[in-house]
XYZ file of C-alpha atoms in Angstrom:
243
model
C 1.702 21.824 14.379
C 0.029 24.799 15.645
C -1.588 24.386 19.034
C -3.815 21.536 18.916
C -6.095 23.373 20.667
C -9.011 24.278 17.850
C -12.260 26.479 18.357
C -14.441 22.566 17.421
C -13.610 19.115 18.335
C -15.412 16.572 16.426
C -16.482 13.241 18.472
C -15.986 10.468 15.979
C -16.887 6.897 16.546
C -17.265 3.881 14.127
C -18.374 0.190 13.373
C -16.408 -2.026 11.160
C -16.493 -5.131 9.093
C -14.014 -7.188 11.252
C -9.950 -6.586 12.909
C -7.015 -5.579 11.024
C -4.585 -8.576 10.637
C -2.071 -6.256 12.503
C -2.178 -3.396 14.249
C 1.095 -1.835 13.215
C 0.624 -1.217 9.974
C -0.074 1.981 8.162
C -3.243 2.525 6.161
C -2.234 2.797 3.032
C -1.683 -1.018 3.228
C -5.422 -1.395 3.143
C -5.530 -4.825 2.669
C -4.306 -5.133 6.364
C -7.393 -2.816 7.415
C -11.463 -3.514 7.398
C -13.944 -1.663 6.194
C -16.157 1.127 7.901
C -20.063 -0.074 8.138
C -21.330 3.079 10.171
C -19.670 6.155 11.380
C -20.858 9.135 13.172
C -19.515 11.873 14.303
C -20.565 14.916 16.725
C -19.532 18.712 16.416
C -18.755 20.823 19.624
C -17.465 24.118 20.275
C -14.463 23.864 23.066
C -17.060 25.043 25.373
C -19.103 21.980 25.099
C -21.871 23.222 22.717
C -22.963 20.950 20.298
C -22.838 22.069 16.852
C -23.711 19.316 15.032
C -24.608 15.749 14.540
C -24.223 12.837 12.200
C -24.631 9.125 11.372
C -24.212 6.872 8.700
C -24.323 3.405 7.467
C -22.120 1.932 4.742
C -23.715 -0.542 2.088
C -20.703 -3.731 2.267
C -19.727 -3.394 -1.423
C -16.348 -5.539 -2.688
C -16.007 -6.329 1.340
C -18.087 -9.364 3.950
C -18.176 -8.174 7.258
C -16.772 -11.087 9.649
C -19.663 -13.061 11.861
C -17.841 -11.987 14.702
C -18.143 -8.203 14.196
C -22.008 -8.935 13.550
C -21.756 -10.313 16.724
C -20.386 -7.303 18.346
C -22.507 -4.751 16.418
C -25.709 -6.599 15.133
C -25.440 -4.677 11.739
C -25.768 -7.440 9.519
C -24.979 -7.097 5.261
C -29.324 -7.761 4.981
C -29.526 -3.820 7.187
C -26.707 -2.337 5.719
C -27.442 -2.904 2.187
C -30.896 -1.428 3.295
C -29.798 1.368 5.234
C -26.565 2.346 4.054
C -25.482 4.066 1.510
C -21.795 4.575 -0.999
C -19.130 4.800 1.209
C -17.663 7.209 -1.454
C -20.629 9.506 -0.286
C -20.356 8.836 3.541
C -16.404 9.781 3.404
C -17.106 13.078 0.934
C -19.720 14.286 3.753
C -16.889 13.414 7.014
C -14.620 14.702 5.028
C -16.915 18.090 3.575
C -17.484 18.612 8.504
C -13.994 18.002 8.709
C -12.838 20.654 6.316
C -15.247 23.571 7.770
C -14.703 22.880 11.155
C -11.084 22.038 11.412
C -11.496 20.344 14.808
C -9.583 18.629 16.226
C -10.470 14.575 15.859
C -11.412 12.996 19.163
C -12.158 9.155 19.519
C -12.064 6.735 22.547
C -9.483 4.637 20.781
C -8.693 6.843 18.255
C -5.748 4.641 16.810
C -8.615 2.760 15.123
C -10.999 4.660 14.425
C -7.888 6.549 12.334
C -6.653 3.471 10.697
C -9.922 2.549 9.651
C -11.479 5.511 7.832
C -8.061 6.071 6.593
C -7.618 3.268 5.033
C -11.392 3.518 3.346
C -10.351 6.996 2.440
C -6.987 5.606 0.690
C -9.694 3.051 -1.233
C -10.945 5.478 -2.676
C -8.167 7.344 -3.887
C -8.690 10.483 -1.337
C -6.533 11.968 0.501
C -6.854 11.155 4.358
C -8.303 14.390 6.084
C -6.817 13.729 9.099
C -2.888 13.514 8.632
C -3.388 17.474 8.693
C -5.513 17.812 11.600
C -4.944 17.229 15.646
C -6.302 13.788 17.355
C -6.805 13.122 20.319
C -7.764 9.977 22.323
C -9.769 9.253 25.223
C -8.799 6.236 25.969
C -5.012 7.204 26.370
C -6.186 10.450 28.044
C -7.528 8.252 30.822
C -5.035 5.440 30.707
C -3.865 6.784 34.322
C -7.861 7.069 36.590
C -7.171 3.663 38.086
C -4.245 4.373 40.351
C -2.805 1.322 39.366
C 0.935 0.794 39.022
C 0.887 0.061 35.607
C -0.973 2.271 32.953
C -4.642 0.382 32.238
C -6.281 1.453 29.066
C -10.360 1.053 30.163
C -12.964 0.873 27.698
C -15.078 2.715 26.711
C -18.098 1.700 28.946
C -15.267 0.758 31.866
C -14.470 5.096 31.615
C -18.117 5.919 31.517
C -19.117 3.711 34.116
C -16.152 5.354 36.237
C -16.665 9.116 34.788
C -20.382 9.039 36.129
C -21.154 6.013 38.257
C -23.622 4.420 35.247
C -23.465 1.986 32.645
C -23.288 2.624 29.278
C -26.255 1.028 27.213
C -26.711 0.018 23.615
C -22.379 0.112 23.066
C -21.190 -0.798 19.879
C -23.432 1.718 17.977
C -21.370 4.433 16.655
C -23.558 7.075 17.732
C -23.953 5.851 21.073
C -20.319 5.650 21.978
C -19.286 9.401 19.846
C -21.438 10.766 22.367
C -20.300 8.833 25.318
C -16.283 9.503 23.728
C -17.418 13.611 24.025
C -19.377 13.633 27.209
C -16.035 11.907 28.667
C -13.719 14.284 27.571
C -15.753 17.441 28.585
C -16.080 16.104 32.106
C -12.338 14.812 32.053
C -11.664 18.567 31.339
C -13.519 19.768 33.842
C -11.661 17.321 36.798
C -8.462 18.662 34.448
C -7.385 15.378 33.366
C -7.301 16.110 30.375
C -5.190 19.698 29.802
C -3.711 21.337 26.961
C -0.517 20.268 28.332
C -1.708 16.409 27.382
C -3.626 17.342 24.738
C -0.149 18.542 23.413
C 1.980 15.952 24.434
C -0.925 13.170 22.328
C 0.428 15.155 19.159
C 4.246 14.181 19.494
C 3.672 10.800 18.525
C 1.568 10.833 15.375
C 0.417 7.370 13.914
C 1.942 5.585 11.125
C 0.438 5.951 7.590
C 3.446 5.381 5.385
C 3.982 2.770 3.670
C 6.713 0.123 4.835
C 10.413 -0.592 2.714
C 10.109 -3.262 1.055
C 13.151 -5.845 2.210
C 15.614 -6.097 0.721
C 17.603 -9.241 -0.054
C 20.391 -9.872 2.632
C 22.093 -12.879 0.403
C 25.493 -11.602 -0.980
C 25.507 -12.113 -4.854
C 28.137 -15.018 -5.991
C 31.589 -12.856 -6.901
C 32.023 -13.287 -11.295
C 35.529 -16.478 -10.569
C 33.109 -17.823 -8.431
C 30.184 -18.170 -10.723
C 32.779 -18.394 -14.082
C 34.557 -21.739 -12.071
C 31.575 -23.878 -11.116
C 30.513 -23.327 -15.125
C 33.720 -24.699 -15.415
C 33.824 -27.882 -13.114
C 30.048 -28.322 -14.604
C 30.864 -28.626 -17.893
C 34.243 -30.832 -16.851
C 31.267 -32.938 -15.404
C 29.419 -33.314 -18.705
C 32.896 -33.995 -20.983
C 33.167 -36.817 -18.355
C 29.520 -38.059 -18.023
C 29.881 -38.073 -21.942
C 33.111 -39.254 -22.879
């Protein structure tokens, strides 16, 4: 991949209908992944100037939002039906900005946002625009901040509090979280915790996007002579039984 440090950065966050059944499954196995119910993104220049902000809710059509998720983000089906848009329409807005700015896409716990949004593109029969763009995760980048013997992945609120010495209010709103990810990224850049080198290293491990191959049977087929022998024994048994 070419230099991942782009002229524009797109910070993104989503709220979802639930959690995946498994975490190590590609987005093309879309039944495994929840659905996006809110997505927000901010486009910045790499110098830190905000260029664009967007926020969209998605109507829950063809899927349900789990009660446990509603407890977290407070996005009820009633609210989403009243304020949401069609999923395809929202994805096309996002796709347009990704194609226009060709940014590096940044999020906190980017693996989740990448897979859930890509699964939504897959459901709509659209190619995932993330596959051809550099992606960067502030959660991974900040894992050494605590100076513990083992790396600790900080939640976004923990990272924000560590960097700015204040609580992050109204978390689990995609607008709040995407902006907090942007603020955290630029602060980590200023402290040289994020560098061009650390950005490049994250590109060496791309998320799994391929369907898993079907498991082949490990049972060996019976040889033909054994099948013939078993058939002969069966015929002998029938003759003895009926005669």
